[in-house]
mmCIF file of C-alpha atoms and ligand atoms in Angstrom:
data_model
loop_
_atom_site.group_PDB
_atom_site.id
_atom_site.type_symbol
_atom_site.label_atom_id
_atom_site.label_comp_id
_atom_site.label_asym_id
_atom_site.label_seq_id
_atom_site.Cartn_x
_atom_site.Cartn_y
_atom_site.Cartn_z
ATOM 1 C CA MET A 1 0.000 0.000 0.000
ATOM 2 C CA SER A 2 1.316 3.442 -0.884
ATOM 3 C CA ILE A 3 2.305 5.714 1.962
ATOM 4 C CA LEU A 4 -0.120 8.232 0.434
ATOM 5 C CA GLN A 5 -3.000 6.069 1.685
ATOM 6 C CA ASP A 6 -1.967 6.707 5.301
ATOM 7 C CA LYS A 7 -4.407 8.795 7.282
ATOM 8 C CA VAL A 8 -2.621 11.919 8.471
ATOM 9 C CA VAL A 9 -3.811 14.155 11.292
ATOM 10 C CA VAL A 10 -2.301 17.583 11.882
ATOM 11 C CA VAL A 11 -3.161 19.064 15.281
ATOM 12 C CA GLY A 12 -2.972 22.842 15.658
ATOM 13 C CA ALA A 13 -4.244 25.022 12.822
ATOM 14 C CA GLY A 14 -1.997 28.002 13.452
ATOM 15 C CA LEU A 15 0.812 29.328 11.290
ATOM 16 C CA MET A 16 2.669 26.013 11.138
ATOM 17 C CA GLY A 17 -0.291 23.642 11.125
ATOM 18 C CA THR A 18 -1.677 25.450 8.102
ATOM 19 C CA GLY A 19 1.597 25.051 6.227
ATOM 20 C CA ILE A 20 2.066 21.419 7.236
ATOM 21 C CA ALA A 21 -1.494 20.481 6.248
ATOM 22 C CA HIS A 22 -0.915 22.204 2.904
ATOM 23 C CA ALA A 23 2.297 20.211 2.390
ATOM 24 C CA PHE A 24 0.548 16.890 3.010
ATOM 25 C CA VAL A 25 -2.447 17.494 0.756
ATOM 26 C CA THR A 26 -0.249 18.905 -2.000
ATOM 27 C CA ALA A 27 1.902 15.756 -1.840
ATOM 28 C CA GLY A 28 -1.196 13.576 -2.312
ATOM 29 C CA PHE A 29 -2.106 12.663 1.283
ATOM 30 C CA SER A 30 -5.545 13.119 2.786
ATOM 31 C CA ALA A 31 -5.121 15.205 5.904
ATOM 32 C CA GLU A 32 -7.380 16.142 8.743
ATOM 33 C CA LEU A 33 -6.582 19.418 10.454
ATOM 34 C CA VAL A 34 -7.634 19.706 14.103
ATOM 35 C CA ASP A 35 -7.909 22.743 16.353
ATOM 36 C CA THR A 36 -9.941 23.589 19.431
ATOM 37 C CA ASN A 37 -10.521 27.020 17.909
ATOM 38 C CA GLU A 38 -13.066 26.967 15.066
ATOM 39 C CA ALA A 39 -11.949 30.376 13.824
ATOM 40 C CA ALA A 40 -8.381 29.060 13.457
ATOM 41 C CA LEU A 41 -9.680 26.156 11.349
ATOM 42 C CA ALA A 42 -11.638 28.457 9.048
ATOM 43 C CA LYS A 43 -8.633 30.727 8.657
ATOM 44 C CA ALA A 44 -6.341 27.766 7.956
ATOM 45 C CA LEU A 45 -8.641 26.452 5.217
ATOM 46 C CA ALA A 46 -8.740 29.883 3.605
ATOM 47 C CA ASN A 47 -4.958 30.182 3.827
ATOM 48 C CA VAL A 48 -4.351 26.747 2.291
ATOM 49 C CA SER A 49 -6.665 27.690 -0.581
ATOM 50 C CA GLU A 50 -4.804 30.941 -1.003
ATOM 51 C CA ILE A 51 -1.402 29.216 -1.192
ATOM 52 C CA LEU A 52 -2.746 26.736 -3.762
ATOM 53 C CA ASP A 53 -4.448 29.464 -5.819
ATOM 54 C CA GLY A 54 -1.218 31.450 -5.733
ATOM 55 C CA GLY A 55 0.597 28.403 -7.111
ATOM 56 C CA VAL A 56 -1.939 28.155 -9.935
ATOM 57 C CA ARG A 57 -1.563 31.861 -10.746
ATOM 58 C CA LEU A 58 2.211 31.455 -10.940
ATOM 59 C CA GLY A 59 1.835 28.390 -13.147
ATOM 60 C CA LYS A 60 3.548 26.185 -10.535
ATOM 61 C CA VAL A 61 0.449 24.109 -9.757
ATOM 62 C CA ASP A 62 -2.083 22.711 -12.173
ATOM 63 C CA GLY A 63 -5.666 23.927 -11.515
ATOM 64 C CA GLY A 64 -7.035 20.390 -11.269
ATOM 65 C CA ALA A 65 -4.263 19.328 -8.883
ATOM 66 C CA ALA A 66 -4.961 22.353 -6.672
ATOM 67 C CA ALA A 67 -8.679 21.532 -6.529
ATOM 68 C CA ALA A 68 -7.896 17.885 -5.694
ATOM 69 C CA ALA A 69 -5.490 18.975 -2.944
ATOM 70 C CA LYS A 70 -8.156 21.259 -1.414
ATOM 71 C CA ALA A 71 -10.629 18.361 -1.476
ATOM 72 C CA ARG A 72 -8.162 16.172 0.462
ATOM 73 C CA LEU A 73 -8.094 18.585 3.405
ATOM 74 C CA THR A 74 -10.765 18.322 6.087
ATOM 75 C CA THR A 75 -11.067 20.032 9.445
ATOM 76 C CA ARG A 76 -12.337 18.950 12.842
ATOM 77 C CA SER A 77 -12.446 20.302 16.366
ATOM 78 C CA ASP A 78 -12.662 16.849 17.979
ATOM 79 C CA LEU A 79 -9.229 15.247 18.262
ATOM 80 C CA LYS A 80 -10.601 11.899 19.449
ATOM 81 C CA GLN A 81 -12.611 11.443 16.246
ATOM 82 C CA ALA A 82 -9.796 12.682 14.045
ATOM 83 C CA ALA A 83 -7.238 10.293 15.557
ATOM 84 C CA GLU A 84 -9.329 7.167 14.847
ATOM 85 C CA GLY A 85 -7.293 4.947 12.526
ATOM 86 C CA ALA A 86 -4.587 7.541 11.857
ATOM 87 C CA ALA A 87 -1.125 6.318 10.797
ATOM 88 C CA LEU A 88 0.592 9.649 11.435
ATOM 89 C CA LEU A 89 -0.143 12.529 13.764
ATOM 90 C CA VAL A 90 1.814 15.760 13.564
ATOM 91 C CA GLU A 91 1.176 17.910 16.585
ATOM 92 C CA THR A 92 1.914 21.573 16.081
ATOM 93 C CA VAL A 93 -0.124 23.195 18.843
ATOM 94 C CA THR A 94 1.060 26.057 21.035
ATOM 95 C CA GLU A 95 4.626 25.636 22.359
ATOM 96 C CA ASN A 96 3.587 24.357 25.785
ATOM 97 C CA LEU A 97 4.681 21.016 27.202
ATOM 98 C CA ALA A 98 1.447 20.238 29.074
ATOM 99 C CA VAL A 99 -0.723 21.037 26.035
ATOM 100 C CA LYS A 100 1.418 18.899 23.717
ATOM 101 C CA LYS A 101 1.428 15.960 26.131
ATOM 102 C CA GLU A 102 -2.347 16.156 26.460
ATOM 103 C CA VAL A 103 -2.748 16.062 22.652
ATOM 104 C CA LEU A 104 -0.583 12.942 22.331
ATOM 105 C CA ALA A 105 -2.187 11.194 25.309
ATOM 106 C CA THR A 106 -5.649 11.784 23.842
ATOM 107 C CA ALA A 107 -4.754 10.645 20.322
ATOM 108 C CA ALA A 108 -2.472 7.650 21.033
ATOM 109 C CA PRO A 109 -5.070 5.022 22.002
ATOM 110 C CA ARG A 110 -7.177 5.811 18.919
ATOM 111 C CA MET A 111 -4.454 5.647 16.293
ATOM 112 C CA LEU A 112 -3.337 2.550 14.375
ATOM 113 C CA PRO A 113 -1.003 0.184 16.256
ATOM 114 C CA GLY A 114 2.540 1.370 15.621
ATOM 115 C CA ALA A 115 1.387 4.756 14.303
ATOM 116 C CA VAL A 116 3.949 7.574 14.257
ATOM 117 C CA MET A 117 3.387 10.549 16.530
ATOM 118 C CA ALA A 118 5.434 13.544 15.479
ATOM 119 C CA THR A 119 5.907 16.813 17.307
ATOM 120 C CA ASN A 120 6.836 20.038 15.553
ATOM 121 C CA THR A 121 8.143 21.569 18.767
ATOM 122 C CA SER A 122 10.795 24.214 18.246
ATOM 123 C CA ALA A 123 12.639 23.646 21.498
ATOM 124 C CA LEU A 124 10.836 21.358 23.921
ATOM 125 C CA SER A 125 12.134 17.874 24.706
ATOM 126 C CA VAL A 126 10.803 15.113 22.442
ATOM 127 C CA THR A 127 11.780 12.636 25.158
ATOM 128 C CA GLU A 128 9.672 14.489 27.700
ATOM 129 C CA ILE A 129 6.703 14.898 25.338
ATOM 130 C CA ALA A 130 6.900 11.144 24.613
ATOM 131 C CA THR A 131 6.284 10.312 28.285
ATOM 132 C CA ALA A 132 2.625 11.176 27.628
ATOM 133 C CA VAL A 133 2.053 7.916 25.716
ATOM 134 C CA PRO A 134 2.524 4.229 26.564
ATOM 135 C CA GLN A 135 4.735 3.685 23.479
ATOM 136 C CA PRO A 136 7.330 6.483 23.556
ATOM 137 C CA GLU A 137 9.293 4.708 20.794
ATOM 138 C CA ARG A 138 6.589 5.931 18.376
ATOM 139 C CA VAL A 139 7.267 9.597 19.156
ATOM 140 C CA VAL A 140 9.658 11.612 17.006
ATOM 141 C CA GLY A 141 10.335 15.261 16.308
ATOM 142 C CA MET A 142 9.479 16.486 12.813
ATOM 143 C CA HIS A 143 10.574 20.090 12.884
ATOM 144 C CA PHE A 144 9.282 22.054 9.897
ATOM 145 C CA PHE A 145 10.213 25.581 8.876
ATOM 146 C CA ASN A 146 8.105 28.621 8.148
ATOM 147 C CA PRO A 147 6.757 29.158 5.521
ATOM 148 C CA VAL A 148 6.423 25.387 5.111
ATOM 149 C CA HIS A 149 5.545 25.509 1.402
ATOM 150 C CA LYS A 150 8.845 27.267 0.649
ATOM 151 C CA MET A 151 11.248 25.721 3.156
ATOM 152 C CA LYS A 152 12.859 22.428 2.195
ATOM 153 C CA LEU A 153 14.283 21.302 5.543
ATOM 154 C CA VAL A 154 12.776 18.985 8.145
ATOM 155 C CA GLU A 155 14.814 18.231 11.264
ATOM 156 C CA LEU A 156 14.018 14.692 12.416
ATOM 157 C CA VAL A 157 14.595 14.564 16.130
ATOM 158 C CA ARG A 158 15.409 11.352 17.902
ATOM 159 C CA GLY A 159 14.278 11.272 21.519
ATOM 160 C CA LEU A 160 15.759 8.871 24.041
ATOM 161 C CA ALA A 161 13.146 6.206 23.282
ATOM 162 C CA THR A 162 12.522 6.833 19.549
ATOM 163 C CA SER A 163 12.892 3.561 17.599
ATOM 164 C CA ASP A 164 14.816 3.091 14.354
ATOM 165 C CA ASP A 165 11.549 2.122 12.685
ATOM 166 C CA THR A 166 9.909 5.401 13.765
ATOM 167 C CA MET A 167 12.923 7.376 12.483
ATOM 168 C CA ALA A 168 12.747 5.559 9.139
ATOM 169 C CA ARG A 169 9.027 6.165 8.811
ATOM 170 C CA ALA A 170 9.350 9.829 9.694
ATOM 171 C CA ARG A 171 12.025 10.120 7.004
ATOM 172 C CA ALA A 172 9.708 8.403 4.502
ATOM 173 C CA TYR A 173 6.929 10.915 5.248
ATOM 174 C CA SER A 174 9.360 13.769 4.911
ATOM 175 C CA ASP A 175 10.621 12.375 1.572
ATOM 176 C CA ALA A 176 7.026 12.014 0.360
ATOM 177 C CA LEU A 177 6.526 15.727 1.055
ATOM 178 C CA GLY A 178 9.552 16.511 -1.114
ATOM 179 C CA LYS A 179 11.525 17.785 1.881
ATOM 180 C CA THR A 180 15.138 17.140 2.789
ATOM 181 C CA SER A 181 15.523 15.773 6.284
ATOM 182 C CA ILE A 182 18.449 15.747 8.673
ATOM 183 C CA VAL A 183 18.725 13.687 11.854
ATOM 184 C CA VAL A 184 19.353 15.445 15.133
ATOM 185 C CA ASN A 185 19.857 13.738 18.457
ATOM 186 C CA GLU A 186 17.676 15.589 20.881
ATOM 187 C CA ALA A 187 19.376 18.688 22.246
ATOM 188 C CA PRO A 188 17.803 21.971 23.343
ATOM 189 C CA GLY A 189 17.066 24.097 20.278
ATOM 190 C CA LEU A 190 18.214 21.333 17.880
ATOM 191 C CA THR A 191 20.588 22.726 15.271
ATOM 192 C CA THR A 192 18.577 25.524 13.680
ATOM 193 C CA SER A 193 16.493 27.024 16.504
ATOM 194 C CA ARG A 194 19.546 27.254 18.741
ATOM 195 C CA MET A 195 21.514 29.306 16.205
ATOM 196 C CA SER A 196 18.518 31.325 15.051
ATOM 197 C CA ALA A 197 17.389 32.160 18.606
ATOM 198 C CA MET A 198 20.903 33.365 19.406
ATOM 199 C CA ALA A 199 21.036 35.587 16.295
ATOM 200 C CA GLY A 200 17.537 37.027 16.873
ATOM 201 C CA ASN A 201 18.271 37.736 20.529
ATOM 202 C CA GLU A 202 21.591 39.398 19.693
ATOM 203 C CA ALA A 203 19.895 41.554 17.031
ATOM 204 C CA MET A 204 17.380 42.697 19.662
ATOM 205 C CA TRP A 205 20.181 43.528 22.121
ATOM 206 C CA MET A 206 21.797 45.644 19.388
ATOM 207 C CA LEU A 207 18.496 47.383 18.657
ATOM 208 C CA GLN A 208 17.966 48.036 22.365
ATOM 209 C CA GLU A 209 21.486 49.432 22.727
ATOM 210 C CA GLY A 210 21.024 51.712 19.710
ATOM 211 C CA VAL A 211 23.910 50.116 17.813
ATOM 212 C CA ALA A 212 21.977 50.469 14.536
ATOM 213 C CA THR A 213 18.408 50.870 13.303
ATOM 214 C CA ALA A 214 16.200 47.799 12.854
ATOM 215 C CA GLU A 215 16.331 48.284 9.088
ATOM 216 C CA ASP A 216 20.143 48.473 9.107
ATOM 217 C CA ILE A 217 20.573 45.415 11.352
ATOM 218 C CA ASP A 218 18.418 43.401 8.934
ATOM 219 C CA THR A 219 20.203 44.828 5.881
ATOM 220 C CA ALA A 220 23.553 43.852 7.431
ATOM 221 C CA MET A 221 22.611 40.182 7.555
ATOM 222 C CA ARG A 222 20.879 40.160 4.179
ATOM 223 C CA LEU A 223 23.658 41.853 2.233
ATOM 224 C CA GLY A 224 26.666 40.980 4.395
ATOM 225 C CA PHE A 225 25.911 37.280 4.725
ATOM 226 C CA ASN A 226 23.365 36.650 1.955
ATOM 227 C CA HIS A 227 20.690 35.640 4.441
ATOM 228 C CA PRO A 228 17.345 35.871 2.624
ATOM 229 C CA MET A 229 15.901 37.726 5.597
ATOM 230 C CA GLY A 230 17.309 39.730 8.507
ATOM 231 C CA PRO A 231 16.968 38.434 12.112
ATOM 232 C CA LEU A 232 14.385 41.061 13.086
ATOM 233 C CA GLU A 233 12.228 40.478 10.003
ATOM 234 C CA LEU A 234 12.475 36.762 10.745
ATOM 235 C CA GLY A 235 11.378 37.299 14.360
ATOM 236 C CA ASP A 236 8.355 39.269 13.109
ATOM 237 C CA LEU A 237 7.491 36.354 10.820
ATOM 238 C CA THR A 238 8.004 33.666 13.495
ATOM 239 C CA GLY A 239 6.243 35.627 16.237
ATOM 240 C CA TRP A 240 8.077 37.104 19.228
ATOM 241 C CA ASP A 241 5.903 35.147 21.668
ATOM 242 C CA THR A 242 7.183 31.893 20.145
ATOM 243 C CA ARG A 243 10.702 33.345 20.098
ATOM 244 C CA LEU A 244 10.486 34.307 23.765
ATOM 245 C CA ALA A 245 9.250 30.842 24.780
ATOM 246 C CA VAL A 246 12.186 29.271 22.923
ATOM 247 C CA LEU A 247 14.720 31.669 24.466
ATOM 248 C CA ARG A 248 13.388 31.050 27.981
ATOM 249 C CA TYR A 249 13.780 27.328 27.452
ATOM 250 C CA LEU A 250 17.310 27.668 26.052
ATOM 251 C CA HIS A 251 18.212 30.012 28.909
ATOM 252 C CA ALA A 252 17.019 27.417 31.424
ATOM 253 C CA THR A 253 18.786 24.508 29.714
ATOM 254 C CA LEU A 254 21.908 25.967 28.093
ATOM 255 C CA GLY A 255 22.655 28.943 30.306
ATOM 256 C CA GLU A 256 23.230 32.640 30.479
ATOM 257 C CA LYS A 257 24.128 33.268 26.828
ATOM 258 C CA PHE A 258 20.447 32.712 25.962
ATOM 259 C CA ARG A 259 18.957 35.196 28.480
ATOM 260 C CA PRO A 260 16.069 36.836 26.559
ATOM 261 C CA CYS A 261 16.707 40.463 25.676
ATOM 262 C CA PRO A 262 14.368 42.673 27.790
ATOM 263 C CA LEU A 263 13.097 44.355 24.620
ATOM 264 C CA ILE A 264 11.554 41.043 23.500
ATOM 265 C CA VAL A 265 9.847 40.636 26.879
ATOM 266 C CA LYS A 266 8.532 44.199 26.599
ATOM 267 C CA MET A 267 7.257 43.712 23.043
ATOM 268 C CA VAL A 268 5.419 40.514 23.949
ATOM 269 C CA ALA A 269 3.858 42.239 26.995
ATOM 270 C CA ALA A 270 2.676 44.985 24.629
ATOM 271 C CA GLY A 271 1.151 42.477 22.212
ATOM 272 C CA ARG A 272 3.632 43.413 19.470
ATOM 273 C CA LEU A 273 4.082 39.789 18.443
ATOM 274 C CA GLY A 274 5.022 40.361 14.798
ATOM 275 C CA ARG A 275 3.177 40.052 11.526
ATOM 276 C CA LYS A 276 0.332 38.102 13.094
ATOM 277 C CA THR A 277 -0.689 41.075 15.264
ATOM 278 C CA GLY A 278 0.138 43.747 12.679
ATOM 279 C CA ALA A 279 3.185 44.980 14.588
ATOM 280 C CA GLY A 280 6.425 43.580 15.916
ATOM 281 C CA VAL A 281 9.776 45.221 15.331
ATOM 282 C CA TYR A 282 8.082 46.678 12.226
ATOM 283 C CA ARG A 283 4.499 47.735 11.588
ATOM 284 C CA TYR A 284 2.349 46.199 8.840
ATOM 285 C CA ASP A 285 -0.641 47.609 6.946
ATOM 286 C CA GLU A 286 -4.004 45.850 6.573
ATOM 287 C CA ASN A 287 -2.633 43.947 3.554
ATOM 288 C CA GLY A 288 0.287 42.615 5.577
ATOM 289 C CA GLN A 289 2.761 44.897 3.797
ATOM 290 C CA ARG A 290 5.564 46.307 5.921
ATOM 291 C CA ILE A 291 5.221 50.064 6.459
ATOM 292 C CA PRO A 292 8.477 51.725 5.306
ATOM 293 C CA GLY A 293 10.493 53.324 8.106
ATOM 294 C CA SER A 294 8.359 51.651 10.794
ATOM 295 C CA GLY A 295 11.221 49.853 12.607
ATOM 296 C CA LEU A 296 11.323 50.395 16.387
ATOM 297 C CA LYS A 297 13.576 53.338 17.165
ATOM 298 C CA ALA A 298 16.278 53.018 19.821
ATOM 299 C CA SER A 299 15.460 56.544 21.030
ATOM 300 C CA VAL A 300 11.943 55.508 22.057
ATOM 301 C CA LEU A 301 12.871 52.242 23.764
HETATM 302 N N1 NAD B 401 6.261 29.783 14.073
HETATM 303 C C1 NAD B 401 7.323 29.150 13.583
HETATM 304 O O1 NAD B 401 8.092 29.690 12.771
HETATM 305 C C2 NAD B 401 7.611 27.725 13.987
HETATM 306 C C3 NAD B 401 8.570 26.992 13.273
HETATM 307 C C4 NAD B 401 8.777 25.643 13.612
HETATM 308 C C5 NAD B 401 8.078 25.089 14.674
HETATM 309 N N2 NAD B 401 7.181 25.847 15.366
HETATM 310 C C6 NAD B 401 6.439 25.198 16.459
HETATM 311 O O2 NAD B 401 5.159 24.843 15.946
HETATM 312 C C7 NAD B 401 4.192 24.892 16.992
HETATM 313 C C8 NAD B 401 3.042 25.807 16.585
HETATM 314 O O3 NAD B 401 3.543 27.097 16.310
HETATM 315 P P1 NAD B 401 2.680 28.168 15.509
HETATM 316 O O4 NAD B 401 3.599 29.301 15.228
HETATM 317 O O5 NAD B 401 1.927 27.526 14.416
HETATM 318 O O6 NAD B 401 1.636 28.609 16.668
HETATM 319 P P2 NAD B 401 0.195 29.314 16.515
HETATM 320 O O7 NAD B 401 -0.029 30.042 17.789
HETATM 321 O O8 NAD B 401 0.104 30.041 15.212
HETATM 322 O O9 NAD B 401 -0.820 28.063 16.421
HETATM 323 C C9 NAD B 401 -1.050 27.177 17.478
HETATM 324 C C10 NAD B 401 -2.454 26.602 17.293
HETATM 325 O O10 NAD B 401 -2.638 25.540 18.236
HETATM 326 C C11 NAD B 401 -3.992 25.563 18.638
HETATM 327 N N3 NAD B 401 -4.143 24.788 19.863
HETATM 328 C C12 NAD B 401 -3.736 25.104 21.122
HETATM 329 N N4 NAD B 401 -4.057 24.106 21.976
HETATM 330 C C13 NAD B 401 -4.665 23.137 21.236
HETATM 331 C C14 NAD B 401 -5.210 21.862 21.542
HETATM 332 N N5 NAD B 401 -5.175 21.381 22.783
HETATM 333 N N6 NAD B 401 -5.756 21.135 20.547
HETATM 334 C C15 NAD B 401 -5.792 21.617 19.276
HETATM 335 N N7 NAD B 401 -5.293 22.829 18.928
HETATM 336 C C16 NAD B 401 -4.728 23.570 19.892
HETATM 337 C C17 NAD B 401 -4.304 27.034 18.782
HETATM 338 O O11 NAD B 401 -5.721 27.268 18.752
HETATM 339 C C18 NAD B 401 -3.573 27.618 17.556
HETATM 340 O O12 NAD B 401 -4.445 27.684 16.424
HETATM 341 C C19 NAD B 401 4.952 25.323 18.257
HETATM 342 O O13 NAD B 401 5.351 24.191 18.957
HETATM 343 C C20 NAD B 401 6.159 26.047 17.682
HETATM 344 O O14 NAD B 401 7.248 26.029 18.571
HETATM 345 C C21 NAD B 401 6.918 27.138 15.057
#
């Protein structure tokens, strides 16, 4: 039986869940997207349609294939029903250990025997998340990147109990999505988040100290190192609330060099979370376009 026949459940219809669900249905899987928030589900469906329609407009996706992909995506608010008979679950709910463990504990008894349970956590412990289920060897990290439809990498994270079979199956799913996967033995922040969190935090320290403007810090990394995006733009895209949660975890596990910059704490307290709230380091108009010259000014910090 083709892997494409496997029932896939994606839990969490936020930024990442939307992208991951899109990746599965585009690759030919049928996917069920689950969220406790109905509004998030409606928004995710609209966003998946938009990505597919954009592909058609650009001539990258055939119209019929886009329609078929949309038809393969369903949504549900009841995880128990969604998990029935699933071969793969990708949890991508809020970055909170208790919430993630609850999702896995609820789904595990309803999935197929030997089903793979993947977590898209950015920085939490796969080993610890896996304690929520009776078969921790089935739990693996599948760490996707935002925006999922453009980013090729998946970090496959091996927890203490993850079996070779689970690793191989996670790799097969990743291959089926057309992604390139790397294997990481569980470590706080994996390879990418650890380096990216450090760069984003350092950029915020520089902004706070008035070393350079937000625009110039981002330009430095884009033009000096050929990064496609500067660290502050990237933080606005990721969401500073997610960034802060990751930094707090890395600070607790890896030490002082990851202490979150106070400016991030202040921005999150103010609700300036990034693109998703219309303002982060930069401000965005109602169409999501960045407002020129809107970078936070050191003089007003
Ligand atoms: N944002 C990124 O760039 C990025 C990249 C890689 C990994 N991640 C990780 O992916 C996960 C999700 O991040 P995001 O940015 O999509 O967050 P988000 O806030 O956009 O979405 C989270 C979604 O989870 C839903 N949710 C919360 N509790 C739930 C539950 N019990 N059952 C079902 N749904 C529930 C929320 O309603 C929300 O829609 C986090 O673990 C994050 O660390 C994020």
